[in-house]
PDB file of C-alpha atoms in Angstrom:
ATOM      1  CA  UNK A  59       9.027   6.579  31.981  1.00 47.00           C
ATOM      2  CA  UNK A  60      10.547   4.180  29.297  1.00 63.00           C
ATOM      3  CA  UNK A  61       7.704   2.075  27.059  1.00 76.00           C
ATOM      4  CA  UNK A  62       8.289  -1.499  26.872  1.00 88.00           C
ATOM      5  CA  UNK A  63       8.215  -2.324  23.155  1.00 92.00           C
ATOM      6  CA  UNK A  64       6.984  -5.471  22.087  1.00 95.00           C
ATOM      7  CA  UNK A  65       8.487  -5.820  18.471  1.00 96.00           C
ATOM      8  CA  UNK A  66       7.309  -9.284  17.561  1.00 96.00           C
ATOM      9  CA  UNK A  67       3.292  -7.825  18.222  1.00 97.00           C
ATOM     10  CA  UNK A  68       4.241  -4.686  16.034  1.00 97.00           C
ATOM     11  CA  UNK A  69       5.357  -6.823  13.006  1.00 98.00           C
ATOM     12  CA  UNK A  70       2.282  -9.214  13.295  1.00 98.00           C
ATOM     13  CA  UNK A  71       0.211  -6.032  14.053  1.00 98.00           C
ATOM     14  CA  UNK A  72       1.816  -4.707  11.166  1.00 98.00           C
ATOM     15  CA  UNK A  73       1.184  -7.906   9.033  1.00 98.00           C
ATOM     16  CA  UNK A  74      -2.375  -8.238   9.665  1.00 98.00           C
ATOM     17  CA  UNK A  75      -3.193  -4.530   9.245  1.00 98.00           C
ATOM     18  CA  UNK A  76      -0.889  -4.264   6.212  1.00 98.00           C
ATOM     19  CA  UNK A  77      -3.438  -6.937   4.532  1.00 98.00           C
ATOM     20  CA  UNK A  78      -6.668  -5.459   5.539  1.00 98.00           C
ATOM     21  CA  UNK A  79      -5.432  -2.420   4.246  1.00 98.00           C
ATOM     22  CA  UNK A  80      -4.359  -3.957   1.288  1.00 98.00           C
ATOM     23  CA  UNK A  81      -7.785  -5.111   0.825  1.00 98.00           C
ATOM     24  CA  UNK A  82      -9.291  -1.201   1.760  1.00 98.00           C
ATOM     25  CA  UNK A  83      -6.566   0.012  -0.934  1.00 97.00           C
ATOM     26  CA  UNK A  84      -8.271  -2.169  -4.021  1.00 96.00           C
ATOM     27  CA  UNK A  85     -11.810  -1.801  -3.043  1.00 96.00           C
ATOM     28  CA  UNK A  86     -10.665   1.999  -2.987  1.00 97.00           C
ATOM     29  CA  UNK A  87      -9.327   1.315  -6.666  1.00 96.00           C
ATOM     30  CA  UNK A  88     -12.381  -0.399  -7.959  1.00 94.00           C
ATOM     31  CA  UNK A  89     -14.648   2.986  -6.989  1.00 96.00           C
ATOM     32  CA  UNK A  90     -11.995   5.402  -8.045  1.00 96.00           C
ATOM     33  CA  UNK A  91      -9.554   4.018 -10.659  1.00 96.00           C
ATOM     34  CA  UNK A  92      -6.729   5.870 -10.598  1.00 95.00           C
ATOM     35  CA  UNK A  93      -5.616   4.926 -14.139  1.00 94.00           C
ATOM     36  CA  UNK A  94      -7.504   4.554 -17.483  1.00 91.00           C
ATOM     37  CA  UNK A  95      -7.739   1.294 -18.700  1.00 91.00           C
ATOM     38  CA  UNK A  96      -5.278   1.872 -21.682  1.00 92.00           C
ATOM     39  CA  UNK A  97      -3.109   2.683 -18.406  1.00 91.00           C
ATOM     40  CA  UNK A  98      -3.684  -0.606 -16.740  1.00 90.00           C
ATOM     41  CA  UNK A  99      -2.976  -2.721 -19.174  1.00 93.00           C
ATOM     42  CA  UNK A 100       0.497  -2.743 -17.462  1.00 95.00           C
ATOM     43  CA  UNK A 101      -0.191  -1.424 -13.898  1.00 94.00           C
ATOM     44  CA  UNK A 102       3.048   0.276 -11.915  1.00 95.00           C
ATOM     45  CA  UNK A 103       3.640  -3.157 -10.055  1.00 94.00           C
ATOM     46  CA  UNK A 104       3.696  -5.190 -13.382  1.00 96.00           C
ATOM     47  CA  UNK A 105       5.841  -2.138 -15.195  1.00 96.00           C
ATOM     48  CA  UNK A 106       8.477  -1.913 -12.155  1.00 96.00           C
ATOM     49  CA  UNK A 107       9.300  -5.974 -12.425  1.00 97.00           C
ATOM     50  CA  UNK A 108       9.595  -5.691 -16.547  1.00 97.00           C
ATOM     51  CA  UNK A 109      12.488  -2.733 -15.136  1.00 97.00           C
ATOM     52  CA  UNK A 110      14.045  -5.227 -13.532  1.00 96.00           C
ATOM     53  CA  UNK A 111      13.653  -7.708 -16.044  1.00 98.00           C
ATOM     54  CA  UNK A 112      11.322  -9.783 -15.280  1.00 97.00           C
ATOM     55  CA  UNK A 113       9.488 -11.085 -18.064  1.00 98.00           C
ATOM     56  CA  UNK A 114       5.886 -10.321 -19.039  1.00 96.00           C
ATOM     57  CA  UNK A 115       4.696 -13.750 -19.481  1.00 97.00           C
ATOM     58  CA  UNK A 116       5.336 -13.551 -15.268  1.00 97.00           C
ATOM     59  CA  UNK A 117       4.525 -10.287 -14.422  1.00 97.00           C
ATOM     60  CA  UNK A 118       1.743 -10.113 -16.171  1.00 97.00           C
ATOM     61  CA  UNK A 119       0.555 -14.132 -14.957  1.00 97.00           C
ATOM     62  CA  UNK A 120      -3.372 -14.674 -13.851  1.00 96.00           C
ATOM     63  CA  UNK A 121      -5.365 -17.004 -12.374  1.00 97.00           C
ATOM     64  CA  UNK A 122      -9.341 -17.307 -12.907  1.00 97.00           C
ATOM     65  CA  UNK A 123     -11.805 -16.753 -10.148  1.00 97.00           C
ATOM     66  CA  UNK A 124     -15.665 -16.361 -11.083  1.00 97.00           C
ATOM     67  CA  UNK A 125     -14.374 -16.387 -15.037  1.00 97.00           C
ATOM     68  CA  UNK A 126     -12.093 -13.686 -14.659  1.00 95.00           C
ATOM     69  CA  UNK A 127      -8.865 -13.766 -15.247  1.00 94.00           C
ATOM     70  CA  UNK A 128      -7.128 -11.360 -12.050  1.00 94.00           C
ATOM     71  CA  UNK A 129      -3.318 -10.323 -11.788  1.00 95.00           C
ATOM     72  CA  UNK A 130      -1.995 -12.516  -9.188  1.00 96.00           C
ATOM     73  CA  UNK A 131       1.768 -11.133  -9.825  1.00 96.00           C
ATOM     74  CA  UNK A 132       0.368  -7.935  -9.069  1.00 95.00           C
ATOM     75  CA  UNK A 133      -0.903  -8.753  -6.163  1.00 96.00           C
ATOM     76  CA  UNK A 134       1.485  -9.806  -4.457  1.00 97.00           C
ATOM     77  CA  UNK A 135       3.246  -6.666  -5.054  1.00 96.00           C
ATOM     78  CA  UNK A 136      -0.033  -5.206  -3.832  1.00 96.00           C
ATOM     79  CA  UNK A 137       0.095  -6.618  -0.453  1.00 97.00           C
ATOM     80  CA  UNK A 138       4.071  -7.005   0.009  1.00 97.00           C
ATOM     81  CA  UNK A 139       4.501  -3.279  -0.172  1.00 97.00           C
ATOM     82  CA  UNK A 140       1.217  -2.906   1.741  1.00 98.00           C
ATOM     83  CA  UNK A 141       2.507  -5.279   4.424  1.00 98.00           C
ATOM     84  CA  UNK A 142       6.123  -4.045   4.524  1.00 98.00           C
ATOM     85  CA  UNK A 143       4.506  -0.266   5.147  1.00 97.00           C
ATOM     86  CA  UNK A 144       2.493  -1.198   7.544  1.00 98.00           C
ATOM     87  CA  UNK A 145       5.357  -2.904   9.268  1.00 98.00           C
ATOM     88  CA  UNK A 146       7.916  -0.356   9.429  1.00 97.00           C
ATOM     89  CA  UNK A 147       4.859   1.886  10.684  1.00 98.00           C
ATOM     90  CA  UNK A 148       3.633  -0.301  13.461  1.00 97.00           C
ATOM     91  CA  UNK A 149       7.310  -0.646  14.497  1.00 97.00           C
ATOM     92  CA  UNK A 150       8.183   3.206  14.162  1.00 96.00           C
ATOM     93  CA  UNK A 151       5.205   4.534  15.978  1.00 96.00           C
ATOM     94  CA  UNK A 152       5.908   2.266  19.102  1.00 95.00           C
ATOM     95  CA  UNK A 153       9.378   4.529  19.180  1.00 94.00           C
ATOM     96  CA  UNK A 154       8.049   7.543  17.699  1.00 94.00           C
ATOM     97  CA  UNK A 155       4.202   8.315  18.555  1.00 92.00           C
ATOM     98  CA  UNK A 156       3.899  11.562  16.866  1.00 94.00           C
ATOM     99  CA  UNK A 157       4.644   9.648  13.393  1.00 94.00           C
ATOM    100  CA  UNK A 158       0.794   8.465  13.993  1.00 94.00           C
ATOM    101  CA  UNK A 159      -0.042  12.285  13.229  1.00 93.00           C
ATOM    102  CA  UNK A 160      -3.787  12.346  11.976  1.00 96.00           C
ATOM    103  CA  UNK A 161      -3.930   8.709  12.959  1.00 96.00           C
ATOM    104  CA  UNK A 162      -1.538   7.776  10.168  1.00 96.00           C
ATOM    105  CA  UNK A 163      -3.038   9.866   6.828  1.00 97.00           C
ATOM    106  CA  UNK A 164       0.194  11.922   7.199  1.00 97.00           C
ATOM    107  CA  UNK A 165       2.550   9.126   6.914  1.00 97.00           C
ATOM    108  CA  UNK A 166       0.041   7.808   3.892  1.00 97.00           C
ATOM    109  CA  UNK A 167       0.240  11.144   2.232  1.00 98.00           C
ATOM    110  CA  UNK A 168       4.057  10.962   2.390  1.00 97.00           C
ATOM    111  CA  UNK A 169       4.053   7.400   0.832  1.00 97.00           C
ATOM    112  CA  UNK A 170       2.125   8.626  -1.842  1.00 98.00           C
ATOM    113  CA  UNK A 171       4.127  11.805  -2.597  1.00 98.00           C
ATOM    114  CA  UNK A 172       7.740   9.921  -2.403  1.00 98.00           C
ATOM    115  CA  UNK A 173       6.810   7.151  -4.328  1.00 97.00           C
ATOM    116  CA  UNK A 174       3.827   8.302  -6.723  1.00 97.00           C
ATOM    117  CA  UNK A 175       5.352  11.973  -7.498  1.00 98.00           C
ATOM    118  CA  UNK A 176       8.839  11.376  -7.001  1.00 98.00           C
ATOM    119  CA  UNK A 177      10.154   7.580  -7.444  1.00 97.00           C
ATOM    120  CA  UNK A 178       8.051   5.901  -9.827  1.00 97.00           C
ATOM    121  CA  UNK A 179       8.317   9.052 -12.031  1.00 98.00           C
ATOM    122  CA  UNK A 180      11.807   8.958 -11.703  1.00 98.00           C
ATOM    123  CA  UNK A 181      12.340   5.196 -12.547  1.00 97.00           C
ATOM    124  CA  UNK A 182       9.904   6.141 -15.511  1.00 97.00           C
ATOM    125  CA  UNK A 183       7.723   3.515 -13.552  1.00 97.00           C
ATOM    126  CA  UNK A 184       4.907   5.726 -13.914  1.00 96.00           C
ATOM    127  CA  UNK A 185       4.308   9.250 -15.913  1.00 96.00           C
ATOM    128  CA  UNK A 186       5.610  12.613 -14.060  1.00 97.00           C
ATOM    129  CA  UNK A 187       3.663  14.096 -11.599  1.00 97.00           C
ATOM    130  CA  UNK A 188       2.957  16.854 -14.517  1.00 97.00           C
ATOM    131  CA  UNK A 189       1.781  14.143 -16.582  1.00 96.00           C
ATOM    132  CA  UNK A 190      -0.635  12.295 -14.751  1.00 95.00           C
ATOM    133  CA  UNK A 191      -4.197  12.987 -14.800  1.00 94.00           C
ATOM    134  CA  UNK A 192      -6.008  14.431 -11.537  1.00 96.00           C
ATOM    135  CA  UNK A 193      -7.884  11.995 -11.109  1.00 96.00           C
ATOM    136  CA  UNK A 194      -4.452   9.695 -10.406  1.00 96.00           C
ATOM    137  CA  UNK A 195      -3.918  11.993  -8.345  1.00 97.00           C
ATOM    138  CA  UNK A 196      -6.984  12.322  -6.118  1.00 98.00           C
ATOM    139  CA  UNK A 197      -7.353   8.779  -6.493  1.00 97.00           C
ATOM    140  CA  UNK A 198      -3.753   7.505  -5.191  1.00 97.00           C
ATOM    141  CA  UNK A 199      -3.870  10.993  -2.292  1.00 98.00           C
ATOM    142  CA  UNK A 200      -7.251   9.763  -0.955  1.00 98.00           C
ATOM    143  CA  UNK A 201      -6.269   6.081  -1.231  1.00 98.00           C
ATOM    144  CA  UNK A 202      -2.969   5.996   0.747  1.00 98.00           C
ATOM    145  CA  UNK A 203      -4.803   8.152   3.092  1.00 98.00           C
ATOM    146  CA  UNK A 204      -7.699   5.319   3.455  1.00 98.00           C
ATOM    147  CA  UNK A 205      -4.949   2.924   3.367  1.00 98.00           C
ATOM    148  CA  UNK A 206      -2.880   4.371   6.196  1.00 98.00           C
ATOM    149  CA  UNK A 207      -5.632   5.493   8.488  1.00 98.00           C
ATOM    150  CA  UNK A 208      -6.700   1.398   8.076  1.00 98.00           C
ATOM    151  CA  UNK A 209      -3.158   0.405   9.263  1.00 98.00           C
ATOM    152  CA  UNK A 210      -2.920   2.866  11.729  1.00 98.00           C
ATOM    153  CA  UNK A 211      -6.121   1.049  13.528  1.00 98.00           C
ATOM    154  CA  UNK A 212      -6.009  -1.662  12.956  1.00 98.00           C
ATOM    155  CA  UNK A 213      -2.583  -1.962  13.642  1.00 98.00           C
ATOM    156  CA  UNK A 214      -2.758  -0.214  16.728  1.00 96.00           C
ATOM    157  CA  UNK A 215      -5.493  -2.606  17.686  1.00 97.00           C
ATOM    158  CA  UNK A 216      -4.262  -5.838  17.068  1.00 97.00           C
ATOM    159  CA  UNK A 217      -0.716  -4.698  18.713  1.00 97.00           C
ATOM    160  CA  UNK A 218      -2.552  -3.818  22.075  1.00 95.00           C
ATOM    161  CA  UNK A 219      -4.320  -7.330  21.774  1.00 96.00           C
ATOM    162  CA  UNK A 220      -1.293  -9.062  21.681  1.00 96.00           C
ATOM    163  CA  UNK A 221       1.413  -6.349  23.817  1.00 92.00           C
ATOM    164  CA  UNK A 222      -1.261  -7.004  26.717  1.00 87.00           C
ATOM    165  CA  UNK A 223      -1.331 -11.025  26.515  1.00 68.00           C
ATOM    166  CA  UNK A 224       2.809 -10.547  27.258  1.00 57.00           C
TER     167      UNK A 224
END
């Protein structure tokens, strides 16, 4: 028996759960930092835009909430790539279920290892694998697990909201 996919519910399943995950992801930063502060001064998102030469006076652009300057720039980057995963999972797993494996934290787990131990490193984005600290590590592995078991439901959630009002 053929599934009926309804792609325009998976992307705004995938929209909506990429944010709220986006929002799990930095609450999951501010109890576990996964960088010191020296670190953070330029965080991966602000680093990978001065590689593509983007200037710092942009990437590294605030605005003030409660007297605190926060990194706007960054997060957009944030919750673009948290939004554009969560897409391209809410779309795949309507093809191909078994990519929801452990209700997502495998797919998260494979985000992190591509683009945390292999791509960032490699674009010199970020220090090798070898040369970050463990708590990076448990920090980002734990995170993009929290992150991706967030999309997973929520995704799934919101999709069968909206696949069932078609």
């Amino acid at each position: 028996m053929n599934k009926k996919i309804n792609l325009k519910a998976a992307v705004l399943a995938g929209t909506a759960a990429g944010i709220t995950s986006g929002l799990v992801k930095l609450g999951w930063e501010n109890i576990l930092p996964p960088r010191t502060p020296q670190r953070n001064k330029t965080n991966p998102p602000q680093k990978m835009l001065e590689q593509l030469g983007i200037p710092s006076s942009i990437t590294h652009a605030t605005y003030k909430y409660s007297r605190q300057e926060l990194p706007y720039v960054s997060y957009i980057i944030h919750f673009g790539f948290s939004a554009s995963f969560a897409i391209i999972y809410e779309v795949l797993i309507q093809y191909k279920d078994k990519l929801r494996a452990g209700s997502g934290t495998i797919f998260g787990l494979a985000v992190w290892i591509t683009y945390h131990l292999l791509v960032m490193p490699a674009m010199k984005t970020i220090p090798s694998a070898k040369e970050q600290p463990f708590e990076e590590h448990l920090s980002e592995a734990l995170g993009h697990i929290a992150w991706m078991w967030t999309n997973d439901v929520v995704g799934q959630e919101i999709y069968n909201r909206l696949a069932k009002k078609d």
